[in-house]
PDB file of C-alpha atoms in Angstrom:
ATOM      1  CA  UNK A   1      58.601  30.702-212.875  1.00  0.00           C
ATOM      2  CA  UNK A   2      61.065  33.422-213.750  1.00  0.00           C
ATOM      3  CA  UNK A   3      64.717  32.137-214.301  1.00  0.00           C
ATOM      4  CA  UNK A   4      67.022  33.219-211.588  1.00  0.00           C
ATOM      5  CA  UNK A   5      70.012  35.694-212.245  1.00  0.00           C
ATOM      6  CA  UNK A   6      73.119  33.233-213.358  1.00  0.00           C
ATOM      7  CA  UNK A   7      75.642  34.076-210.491  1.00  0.00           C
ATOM      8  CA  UNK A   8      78.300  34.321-213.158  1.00  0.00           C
ATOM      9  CA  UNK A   9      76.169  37.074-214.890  1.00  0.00           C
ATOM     10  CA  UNK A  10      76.549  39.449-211.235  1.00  0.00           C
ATOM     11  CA  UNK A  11      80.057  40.452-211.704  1.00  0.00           C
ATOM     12  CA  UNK A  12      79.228  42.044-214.579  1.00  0.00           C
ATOM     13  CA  UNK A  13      76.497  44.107-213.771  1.00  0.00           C
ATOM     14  CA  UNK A  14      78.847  47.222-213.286  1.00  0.00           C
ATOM     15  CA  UNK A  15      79.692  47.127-216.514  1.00  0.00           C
ATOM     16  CA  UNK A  16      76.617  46.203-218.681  1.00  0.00           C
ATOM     17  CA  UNK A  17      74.494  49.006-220.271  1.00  0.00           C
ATOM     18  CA  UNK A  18      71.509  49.128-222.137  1.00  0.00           C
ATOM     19  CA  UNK A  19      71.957  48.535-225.581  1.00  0.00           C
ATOM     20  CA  UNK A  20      69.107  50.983-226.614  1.00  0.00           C
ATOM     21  CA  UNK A  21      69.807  54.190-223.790  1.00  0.00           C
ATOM     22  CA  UNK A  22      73.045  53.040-222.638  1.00  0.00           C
ATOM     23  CA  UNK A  23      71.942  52.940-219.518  1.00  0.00           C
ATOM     24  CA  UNK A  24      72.768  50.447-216.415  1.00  0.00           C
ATOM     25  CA  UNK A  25      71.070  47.149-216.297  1.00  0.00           C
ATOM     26  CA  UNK A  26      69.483  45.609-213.394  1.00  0.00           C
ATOM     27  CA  UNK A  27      68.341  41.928-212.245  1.00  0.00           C
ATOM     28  CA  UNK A  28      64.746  41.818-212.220  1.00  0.00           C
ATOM     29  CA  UNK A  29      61.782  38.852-212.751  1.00  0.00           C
ATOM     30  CA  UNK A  30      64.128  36.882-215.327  1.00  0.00           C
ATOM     31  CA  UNK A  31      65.591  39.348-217.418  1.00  0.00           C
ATOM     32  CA  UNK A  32      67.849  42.559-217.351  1.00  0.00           C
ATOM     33  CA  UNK A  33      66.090  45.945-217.496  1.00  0.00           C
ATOM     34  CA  UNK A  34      67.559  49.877-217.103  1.00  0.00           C
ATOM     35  CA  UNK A  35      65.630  52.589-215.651  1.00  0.00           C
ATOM     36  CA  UNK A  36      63.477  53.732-218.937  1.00  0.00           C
ATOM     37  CA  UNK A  37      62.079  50.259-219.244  1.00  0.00           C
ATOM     38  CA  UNK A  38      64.302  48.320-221.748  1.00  0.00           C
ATOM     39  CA  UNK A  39      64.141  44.882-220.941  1.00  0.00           C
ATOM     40  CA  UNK A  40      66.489  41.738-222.019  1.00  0.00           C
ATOM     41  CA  UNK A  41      65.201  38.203-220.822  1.00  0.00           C
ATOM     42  CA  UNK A  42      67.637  35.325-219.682  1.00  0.00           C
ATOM     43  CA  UNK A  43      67.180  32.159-221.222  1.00  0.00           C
ATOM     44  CA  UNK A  44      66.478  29.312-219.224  1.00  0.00           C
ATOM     45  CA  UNK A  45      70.030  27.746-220.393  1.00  0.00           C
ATOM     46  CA  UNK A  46      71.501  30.968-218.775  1.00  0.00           C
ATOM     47  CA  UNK A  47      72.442  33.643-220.987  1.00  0.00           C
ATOM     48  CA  UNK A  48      71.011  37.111-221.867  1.00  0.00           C
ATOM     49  CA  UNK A  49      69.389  37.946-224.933  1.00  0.00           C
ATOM     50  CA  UNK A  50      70.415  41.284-225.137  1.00  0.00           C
ATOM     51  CA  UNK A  51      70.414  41.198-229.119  1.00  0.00           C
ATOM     52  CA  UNK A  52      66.415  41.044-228.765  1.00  0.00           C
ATOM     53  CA  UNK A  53      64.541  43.199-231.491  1.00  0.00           C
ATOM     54  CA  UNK A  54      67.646  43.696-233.519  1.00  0.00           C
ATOM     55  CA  UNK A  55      68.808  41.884-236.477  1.00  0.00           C
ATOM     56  CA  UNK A  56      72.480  40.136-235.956  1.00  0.00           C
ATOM     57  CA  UNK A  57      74.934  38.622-238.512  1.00  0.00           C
ATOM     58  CA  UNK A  58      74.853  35.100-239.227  1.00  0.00           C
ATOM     59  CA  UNK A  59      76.213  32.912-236.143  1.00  0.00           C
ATOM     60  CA  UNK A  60      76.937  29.422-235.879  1.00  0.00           C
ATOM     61  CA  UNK A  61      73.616  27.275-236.880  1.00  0.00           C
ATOM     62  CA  UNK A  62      72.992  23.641-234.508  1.00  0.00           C
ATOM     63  CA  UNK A  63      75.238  21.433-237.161  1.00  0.00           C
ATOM     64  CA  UNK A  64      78.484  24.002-236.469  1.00  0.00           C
ATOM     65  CA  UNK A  65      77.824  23.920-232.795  1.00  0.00           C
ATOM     66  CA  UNK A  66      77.431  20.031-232.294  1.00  0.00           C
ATOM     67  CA  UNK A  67      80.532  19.876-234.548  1.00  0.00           C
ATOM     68  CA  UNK A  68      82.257  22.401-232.876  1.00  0.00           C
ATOM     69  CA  UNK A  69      81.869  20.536-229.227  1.00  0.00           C
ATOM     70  CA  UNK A  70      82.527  17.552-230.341  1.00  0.00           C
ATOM     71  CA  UNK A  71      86.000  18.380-231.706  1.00  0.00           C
ATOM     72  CA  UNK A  72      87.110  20.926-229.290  1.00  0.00           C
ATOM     73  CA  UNK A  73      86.073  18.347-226.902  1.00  0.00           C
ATOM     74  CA  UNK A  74      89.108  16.036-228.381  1.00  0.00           C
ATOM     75  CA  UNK A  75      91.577  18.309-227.152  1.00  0.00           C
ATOM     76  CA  UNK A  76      93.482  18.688-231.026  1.00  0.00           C
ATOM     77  CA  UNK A  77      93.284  22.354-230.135  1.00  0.00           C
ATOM     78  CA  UNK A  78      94.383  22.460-226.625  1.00  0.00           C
ATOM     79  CA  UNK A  79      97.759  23.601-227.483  1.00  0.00           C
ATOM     80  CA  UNK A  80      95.999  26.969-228.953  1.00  0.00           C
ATOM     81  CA  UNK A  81      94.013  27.418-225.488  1.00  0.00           C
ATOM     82  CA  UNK A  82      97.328  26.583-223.451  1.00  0.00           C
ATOM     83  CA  UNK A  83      98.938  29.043-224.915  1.00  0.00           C
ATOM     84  CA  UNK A  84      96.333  31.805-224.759  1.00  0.00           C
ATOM     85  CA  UNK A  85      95.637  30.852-221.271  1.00  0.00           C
ATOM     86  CA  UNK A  86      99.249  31.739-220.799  1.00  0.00           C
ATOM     87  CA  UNK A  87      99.020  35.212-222.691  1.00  0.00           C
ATOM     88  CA  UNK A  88      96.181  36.092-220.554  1.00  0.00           C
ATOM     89  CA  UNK A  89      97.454  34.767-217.016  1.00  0.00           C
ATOM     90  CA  UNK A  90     100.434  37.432-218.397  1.00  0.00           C
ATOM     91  CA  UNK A  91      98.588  40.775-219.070  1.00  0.00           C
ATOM     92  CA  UNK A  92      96.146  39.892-216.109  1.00  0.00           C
ATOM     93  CA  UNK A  93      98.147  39.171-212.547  1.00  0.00           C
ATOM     94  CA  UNK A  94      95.028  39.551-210.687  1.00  0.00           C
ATOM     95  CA  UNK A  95      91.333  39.255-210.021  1.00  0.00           C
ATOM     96  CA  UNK A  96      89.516  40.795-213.387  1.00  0.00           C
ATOM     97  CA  UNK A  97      87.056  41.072-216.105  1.00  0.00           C
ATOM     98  CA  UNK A  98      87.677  39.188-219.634  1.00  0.00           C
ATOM     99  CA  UNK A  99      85.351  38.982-222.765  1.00  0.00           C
ATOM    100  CA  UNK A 100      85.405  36.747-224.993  1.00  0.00           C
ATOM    101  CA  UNK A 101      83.973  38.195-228.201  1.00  0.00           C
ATOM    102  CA  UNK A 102      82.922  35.845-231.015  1.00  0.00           C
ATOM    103  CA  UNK A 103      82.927  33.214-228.227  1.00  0.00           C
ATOM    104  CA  UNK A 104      81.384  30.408-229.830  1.00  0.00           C
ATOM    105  CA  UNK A 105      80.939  27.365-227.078  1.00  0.00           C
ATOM    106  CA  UNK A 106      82.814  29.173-224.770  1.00  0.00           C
ATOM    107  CA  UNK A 107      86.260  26.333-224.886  1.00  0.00           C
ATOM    108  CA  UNK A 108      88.646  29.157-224.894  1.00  0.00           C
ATOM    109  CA  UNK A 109      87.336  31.420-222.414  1.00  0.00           C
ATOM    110  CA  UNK A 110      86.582  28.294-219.842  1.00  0.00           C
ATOM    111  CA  UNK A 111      90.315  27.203-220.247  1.00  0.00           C
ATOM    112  CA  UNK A 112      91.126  31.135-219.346  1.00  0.00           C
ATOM    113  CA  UNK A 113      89.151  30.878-216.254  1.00  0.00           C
ATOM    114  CA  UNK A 114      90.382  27.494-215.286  1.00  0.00           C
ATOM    115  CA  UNK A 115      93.845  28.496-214.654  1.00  0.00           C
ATOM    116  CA  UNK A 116      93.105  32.593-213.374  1.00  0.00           C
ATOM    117  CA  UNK A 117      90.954  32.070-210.267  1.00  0.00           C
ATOM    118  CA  UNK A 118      90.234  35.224-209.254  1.00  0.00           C
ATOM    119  CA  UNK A 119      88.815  36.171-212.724  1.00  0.00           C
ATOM    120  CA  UNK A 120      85.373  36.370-214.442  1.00  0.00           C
ATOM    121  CA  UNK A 121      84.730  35.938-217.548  1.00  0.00           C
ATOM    122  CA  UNK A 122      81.510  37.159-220.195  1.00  0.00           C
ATOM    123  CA  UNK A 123      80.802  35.323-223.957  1.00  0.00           C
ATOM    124  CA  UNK A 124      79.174  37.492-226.207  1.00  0.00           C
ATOM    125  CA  UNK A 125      78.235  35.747-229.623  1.00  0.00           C
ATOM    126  CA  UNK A 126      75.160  36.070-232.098  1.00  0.00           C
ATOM    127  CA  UNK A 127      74.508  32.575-232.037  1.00  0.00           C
ATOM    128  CA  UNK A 128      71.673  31.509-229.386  1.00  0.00           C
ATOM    129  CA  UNK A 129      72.714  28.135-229.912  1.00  0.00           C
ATOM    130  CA  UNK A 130      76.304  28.253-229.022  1.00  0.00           C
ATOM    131  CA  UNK A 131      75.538  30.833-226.393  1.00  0.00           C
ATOM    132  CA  UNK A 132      73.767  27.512-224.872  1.00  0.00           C
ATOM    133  CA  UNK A 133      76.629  25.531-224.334  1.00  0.00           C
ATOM    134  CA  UNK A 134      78.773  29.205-223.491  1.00  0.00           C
ATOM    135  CA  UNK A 135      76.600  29.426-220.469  1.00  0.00           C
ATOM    136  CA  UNK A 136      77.236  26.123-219.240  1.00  0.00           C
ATOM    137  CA  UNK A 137      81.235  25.891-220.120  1.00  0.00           C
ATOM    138  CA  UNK A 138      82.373  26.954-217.222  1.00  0.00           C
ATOM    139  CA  UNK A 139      80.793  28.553-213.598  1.00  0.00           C
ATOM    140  CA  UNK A 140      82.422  31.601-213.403  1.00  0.00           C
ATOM    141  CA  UNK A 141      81.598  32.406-217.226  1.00  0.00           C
ATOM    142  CA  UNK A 142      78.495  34.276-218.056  1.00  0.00           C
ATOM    143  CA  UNK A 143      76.674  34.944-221.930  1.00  0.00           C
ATOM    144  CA  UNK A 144      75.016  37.416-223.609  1.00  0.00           C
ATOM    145  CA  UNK A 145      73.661  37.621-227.292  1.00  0.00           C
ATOM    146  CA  UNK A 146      75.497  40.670-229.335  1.00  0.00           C
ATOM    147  CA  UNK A 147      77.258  41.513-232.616  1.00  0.00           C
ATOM    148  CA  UNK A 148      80.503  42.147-232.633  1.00  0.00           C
ATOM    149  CA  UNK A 149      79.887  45.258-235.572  1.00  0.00           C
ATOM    150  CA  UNK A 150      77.257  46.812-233.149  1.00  0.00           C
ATOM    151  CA  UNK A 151      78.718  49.508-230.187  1.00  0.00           C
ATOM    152  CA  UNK A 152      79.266  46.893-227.131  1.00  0.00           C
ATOM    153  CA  UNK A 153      76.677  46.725-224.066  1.00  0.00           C
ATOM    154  CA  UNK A 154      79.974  47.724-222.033  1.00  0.00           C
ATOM    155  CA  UNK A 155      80.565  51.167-220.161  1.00  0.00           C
ATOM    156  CA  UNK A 156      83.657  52.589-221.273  1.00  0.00           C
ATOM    157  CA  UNK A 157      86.587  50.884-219.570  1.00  0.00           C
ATOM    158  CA  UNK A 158      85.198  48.782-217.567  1.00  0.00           C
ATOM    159  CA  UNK A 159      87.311  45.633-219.024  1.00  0.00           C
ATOM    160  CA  UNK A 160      90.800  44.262-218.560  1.00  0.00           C
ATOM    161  CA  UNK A 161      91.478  41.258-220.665  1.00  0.00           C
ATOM    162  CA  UNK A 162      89.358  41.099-224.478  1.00  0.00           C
ATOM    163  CA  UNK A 163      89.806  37.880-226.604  1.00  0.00           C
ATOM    164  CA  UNK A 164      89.064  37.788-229.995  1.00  0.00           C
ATOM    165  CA  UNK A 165      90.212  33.923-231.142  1.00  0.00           C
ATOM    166  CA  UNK A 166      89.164  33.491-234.440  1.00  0.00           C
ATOM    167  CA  UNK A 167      86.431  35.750-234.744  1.00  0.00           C
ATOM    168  CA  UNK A 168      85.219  39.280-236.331  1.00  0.00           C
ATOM    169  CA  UNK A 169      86.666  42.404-235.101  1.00  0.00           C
ATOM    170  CA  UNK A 170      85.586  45.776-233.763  1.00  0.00           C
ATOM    171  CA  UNK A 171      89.118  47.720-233.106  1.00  0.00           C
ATOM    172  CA  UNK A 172      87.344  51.316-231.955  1.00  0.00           C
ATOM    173  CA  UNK A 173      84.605  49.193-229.679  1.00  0.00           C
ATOM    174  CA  UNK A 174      87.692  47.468-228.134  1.00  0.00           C
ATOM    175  CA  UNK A 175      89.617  49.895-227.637  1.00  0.00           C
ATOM    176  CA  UNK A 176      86.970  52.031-225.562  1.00  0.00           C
ATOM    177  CA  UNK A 177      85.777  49.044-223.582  1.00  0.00           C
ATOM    178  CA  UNK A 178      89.276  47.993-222.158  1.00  0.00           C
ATOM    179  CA  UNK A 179      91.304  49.895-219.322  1.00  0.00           C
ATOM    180  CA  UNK A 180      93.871  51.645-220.505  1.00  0.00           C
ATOM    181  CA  UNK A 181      96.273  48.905-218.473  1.00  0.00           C
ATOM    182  CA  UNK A 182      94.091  46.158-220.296  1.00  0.00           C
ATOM    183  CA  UNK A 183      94.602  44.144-223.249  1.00  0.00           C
ATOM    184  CA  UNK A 184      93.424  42.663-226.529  1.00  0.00           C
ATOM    185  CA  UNK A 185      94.944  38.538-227.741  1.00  0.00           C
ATOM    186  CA  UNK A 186      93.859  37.932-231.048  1.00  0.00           C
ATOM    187  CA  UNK A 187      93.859  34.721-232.329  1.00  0.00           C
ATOM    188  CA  UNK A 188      93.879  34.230-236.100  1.00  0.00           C
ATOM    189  CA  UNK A 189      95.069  31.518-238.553  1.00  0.00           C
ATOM    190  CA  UNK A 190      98.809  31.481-239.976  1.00  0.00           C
ATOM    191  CA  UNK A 191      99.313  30.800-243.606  1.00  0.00           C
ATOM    192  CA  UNK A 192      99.516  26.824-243.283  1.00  0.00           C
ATOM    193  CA  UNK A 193      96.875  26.734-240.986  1.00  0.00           C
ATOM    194  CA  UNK A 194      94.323  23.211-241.872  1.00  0.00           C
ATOM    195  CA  UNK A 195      96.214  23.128-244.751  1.00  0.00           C
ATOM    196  CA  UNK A 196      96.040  19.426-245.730  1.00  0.00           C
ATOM    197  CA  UNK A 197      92.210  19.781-245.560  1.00  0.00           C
ATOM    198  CA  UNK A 198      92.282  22.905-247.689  1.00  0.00           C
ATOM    199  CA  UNK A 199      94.238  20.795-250.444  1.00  0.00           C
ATOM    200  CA  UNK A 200      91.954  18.380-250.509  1.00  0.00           C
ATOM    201  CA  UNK A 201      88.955  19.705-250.091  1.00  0.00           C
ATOM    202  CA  UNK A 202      88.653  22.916-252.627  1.00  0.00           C
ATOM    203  CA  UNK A 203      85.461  23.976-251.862  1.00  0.00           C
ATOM    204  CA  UNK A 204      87.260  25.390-247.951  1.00  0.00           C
ATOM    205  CA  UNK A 205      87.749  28.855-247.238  1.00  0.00           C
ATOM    206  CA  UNK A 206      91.037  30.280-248.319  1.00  0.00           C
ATOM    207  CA  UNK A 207      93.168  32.701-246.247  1.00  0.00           C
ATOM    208  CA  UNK A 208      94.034  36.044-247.460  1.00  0.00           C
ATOM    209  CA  UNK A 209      97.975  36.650-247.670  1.00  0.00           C
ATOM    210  CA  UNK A 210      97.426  40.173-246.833  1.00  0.00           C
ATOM    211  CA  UNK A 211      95.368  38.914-243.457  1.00  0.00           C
ATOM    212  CA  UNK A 212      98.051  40.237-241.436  1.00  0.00           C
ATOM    213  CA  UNK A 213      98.384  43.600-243.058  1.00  0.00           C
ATOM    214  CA  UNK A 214      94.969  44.169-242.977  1.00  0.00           C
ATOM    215  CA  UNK A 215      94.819  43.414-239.187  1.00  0.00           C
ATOM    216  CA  UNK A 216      97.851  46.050-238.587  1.00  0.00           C
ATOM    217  CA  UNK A 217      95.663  48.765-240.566  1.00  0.00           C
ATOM    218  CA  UNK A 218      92.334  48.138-238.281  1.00  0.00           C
ATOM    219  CA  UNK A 219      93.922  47.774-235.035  1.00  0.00           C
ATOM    220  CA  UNK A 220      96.881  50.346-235.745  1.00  0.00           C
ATOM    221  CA  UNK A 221      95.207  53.665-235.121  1.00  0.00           C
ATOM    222  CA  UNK A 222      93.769  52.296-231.233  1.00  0.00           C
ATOM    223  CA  UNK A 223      96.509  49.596-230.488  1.00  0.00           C
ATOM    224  CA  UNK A 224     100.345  48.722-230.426  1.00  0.00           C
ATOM    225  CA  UNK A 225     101.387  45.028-230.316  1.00  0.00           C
ATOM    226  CA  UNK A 226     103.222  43.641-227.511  1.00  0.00           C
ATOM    227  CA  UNK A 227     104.108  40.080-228.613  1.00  0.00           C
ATOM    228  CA  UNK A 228     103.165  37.505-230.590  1.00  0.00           C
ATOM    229  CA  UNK A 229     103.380  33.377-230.422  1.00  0.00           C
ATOM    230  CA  UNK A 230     103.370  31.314-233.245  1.00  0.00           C
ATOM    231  CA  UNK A 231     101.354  27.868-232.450  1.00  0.00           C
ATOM    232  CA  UNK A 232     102.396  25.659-234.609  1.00  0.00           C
ATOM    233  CA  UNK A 233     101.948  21.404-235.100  1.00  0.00           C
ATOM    234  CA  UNK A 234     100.618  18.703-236.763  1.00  0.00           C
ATOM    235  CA  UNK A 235      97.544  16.517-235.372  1.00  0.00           C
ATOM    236  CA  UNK A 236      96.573  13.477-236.389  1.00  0.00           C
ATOM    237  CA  UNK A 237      92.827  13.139-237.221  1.00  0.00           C
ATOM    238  CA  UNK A 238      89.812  10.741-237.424  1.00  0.00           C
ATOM    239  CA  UNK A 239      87.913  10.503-239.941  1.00  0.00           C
ATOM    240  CA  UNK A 240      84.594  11.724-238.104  1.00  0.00           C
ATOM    241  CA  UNK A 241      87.615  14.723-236.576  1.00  0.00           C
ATOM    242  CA  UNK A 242      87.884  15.618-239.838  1.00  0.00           C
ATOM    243  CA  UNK A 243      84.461  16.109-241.247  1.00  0.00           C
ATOM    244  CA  UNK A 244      83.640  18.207-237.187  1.00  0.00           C
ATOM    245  CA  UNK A 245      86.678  19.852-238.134  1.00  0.00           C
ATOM    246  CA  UNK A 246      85.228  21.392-241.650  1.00  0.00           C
ATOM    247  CA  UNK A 247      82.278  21.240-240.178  1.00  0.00           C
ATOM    248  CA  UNK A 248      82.701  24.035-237.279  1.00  0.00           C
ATOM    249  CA  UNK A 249      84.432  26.287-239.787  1.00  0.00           C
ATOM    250  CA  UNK A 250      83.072  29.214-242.145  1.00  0.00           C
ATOM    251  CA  UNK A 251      83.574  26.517-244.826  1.00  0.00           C
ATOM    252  CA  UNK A 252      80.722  24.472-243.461  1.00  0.00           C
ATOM    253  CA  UNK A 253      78.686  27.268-245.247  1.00  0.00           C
ATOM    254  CA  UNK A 254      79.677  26.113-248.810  1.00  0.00           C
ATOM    255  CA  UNK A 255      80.466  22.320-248.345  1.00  0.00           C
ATOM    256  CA  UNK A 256      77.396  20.019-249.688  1.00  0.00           C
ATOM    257  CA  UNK A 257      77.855  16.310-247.452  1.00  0.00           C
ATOM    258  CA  UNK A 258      79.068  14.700-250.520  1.00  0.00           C
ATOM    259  CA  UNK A 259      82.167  17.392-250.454  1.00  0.00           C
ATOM    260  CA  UNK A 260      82.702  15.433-247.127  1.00  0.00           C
ATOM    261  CA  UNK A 261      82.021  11.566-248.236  1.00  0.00           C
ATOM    262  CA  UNK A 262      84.692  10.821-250.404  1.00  0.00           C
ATOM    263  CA  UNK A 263      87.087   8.786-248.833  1.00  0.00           C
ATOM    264  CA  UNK A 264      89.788  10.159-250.324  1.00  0.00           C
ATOM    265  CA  UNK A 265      88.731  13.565-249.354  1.00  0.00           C
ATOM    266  CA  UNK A 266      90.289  13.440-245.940  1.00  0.00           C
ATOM    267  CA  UNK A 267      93.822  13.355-244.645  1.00  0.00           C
ATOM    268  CA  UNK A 268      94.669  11.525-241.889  1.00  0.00           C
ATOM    269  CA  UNK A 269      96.487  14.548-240.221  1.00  0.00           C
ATOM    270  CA  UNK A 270      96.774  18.214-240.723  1.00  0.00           C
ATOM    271  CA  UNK A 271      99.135  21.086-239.723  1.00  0.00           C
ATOM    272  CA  UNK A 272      97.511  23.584-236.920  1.00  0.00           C
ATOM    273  CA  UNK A 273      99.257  26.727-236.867  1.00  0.00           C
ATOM    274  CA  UNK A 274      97.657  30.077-235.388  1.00  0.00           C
ATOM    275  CA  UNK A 275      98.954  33.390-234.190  1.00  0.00           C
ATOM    276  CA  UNK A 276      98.237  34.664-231.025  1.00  0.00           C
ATOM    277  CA  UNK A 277      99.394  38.090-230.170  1.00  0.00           C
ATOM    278  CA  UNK A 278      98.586  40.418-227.449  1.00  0.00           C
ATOM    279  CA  UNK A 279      97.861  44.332-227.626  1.00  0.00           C
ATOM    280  CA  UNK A 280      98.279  47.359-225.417  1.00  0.00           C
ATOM    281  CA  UNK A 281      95.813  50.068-225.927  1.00  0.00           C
ATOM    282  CA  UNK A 282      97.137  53.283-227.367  1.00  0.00           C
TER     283      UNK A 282
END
């Protein structure tokens, strides 16, 4: 039996195009197809695979997604999603379109959509299995397979609100999707972010001190900032926290389990501090 179009999926159909002709898309028998015959099945759990046939970068494999729901589920990082809920809610008064690029599980675009009403909101992610529980994280939130270094599935403008919270970025591809009223919040980590576990635990992923100048250069030429909030705390964690913790980060990707079984290994708390800052298009 073909799978029906997800109603959060419709709102979007103005501005989804073909990924090979550009062209629009269109429901039909389960999947997505344009005029010239391109077609892009939805998944039973409710996203569209419109990455089929291509080759994407690395996503998040089944252990980073079941760690990555169970600790988001805590709520240790709700003061990050408050606060972008708030930046968003600011640049977007009204009914409108956000994406959520890099989305993951979807936490930070449901908490978006949660508190703006009248808006709709689209995941896009390589990973099919946190596109799963994207699908399902909130009902006005829709998913589609893509890579963020590919051009977007997006007519030109067609956007008002783009996320980026902790994930690769694709200044030109934003720029073009948004309106020119829209804007871009990126979310990235600040120099102490996590870093009680990154003591401990050398085998984590560093951050780059020139992060932020780096960002400046890529985003400079298509954006201009137009404030930034510094999240910033300490959380106390579990020790199962702290392994989901690791576990749903880049790190996970060069940690062996007995990195993680040491006792020792694991502080009780760590600091959380992120920057969140949002963009208007040039």
């Amino acid at each position: 039996m073909p799978v029906l179009l997800p109603p959060a999926l419709e709102p979007f159909l103005d501005v989804l195009r073909c990924p090979v002709c550009r062209a629009r898309l269109r429901p039909g028998h389960g999947s997505l197809r344009c005029p010239a015959g391109h077609t892009f099945d939805i998944a039973r759990q409710g996203y569209v695979s419109l990455l089929t046939g291509i080759r994407a970068t690395s996503g998040d494999d089944a252990d980073m997604v079941q760690a990555r729901n169970r600790f988001l589920s805590t709520g240790r990082y709700a003061p990050v999603r408050q606060t972008l809920t708030r930046m968003t809610a600011d640049a977007l008064p009204g009914r409108g379109k956000v994406v959520d690029v890099g989305c993951g599980t979807g936490y930070y675009l449901a908490g978006v959509l949660d508190q703006l009403p009248g808006t709709r909101g689209l995941g896009l992610d390589t990973s099919v299995r946190a596109l799963r529980s994207a699908a399902r994280a909130h009902p006005r939130a829709a998913a589609a397979s893509w890579d963020v270094f590919r051009p977007f599935p997006l007519a030109d403008h067609g956007v008002d609100v783009v996320l980026d919270v902790f994930a690769p970025r694709n200044p030109a591809e934003f720029h073009r999707v948004l309106r020119p009223s829209g804007r871009l919040i990126v979310v990235r980590p600040g120099e102490r972010h996590l870093a009680e576990l990154r003591d401990r635990i050398p085998g984590m992923v560093t951050i780059d001190p020139d992060k932020e100048q780096r960002l400046r250069q890529a985003l400079d030429p298509y954006f201009q900032p137009a404030g930034t909030r510094h999240v910033a705390y300490t959380t106390s964690l579990t020790r199962q926290e702290a392994i989901d913790l690791v576990g749903m980060t880049p790190s996970a990707r060069h940690l062996t389990h007995a990195d993680l079984t040491d006792p020792g290994a694991l502080p009780a708390r760590t600091t959380v501090s992120v920057l969140a800052t949002s963009y208007r298009p040039r």
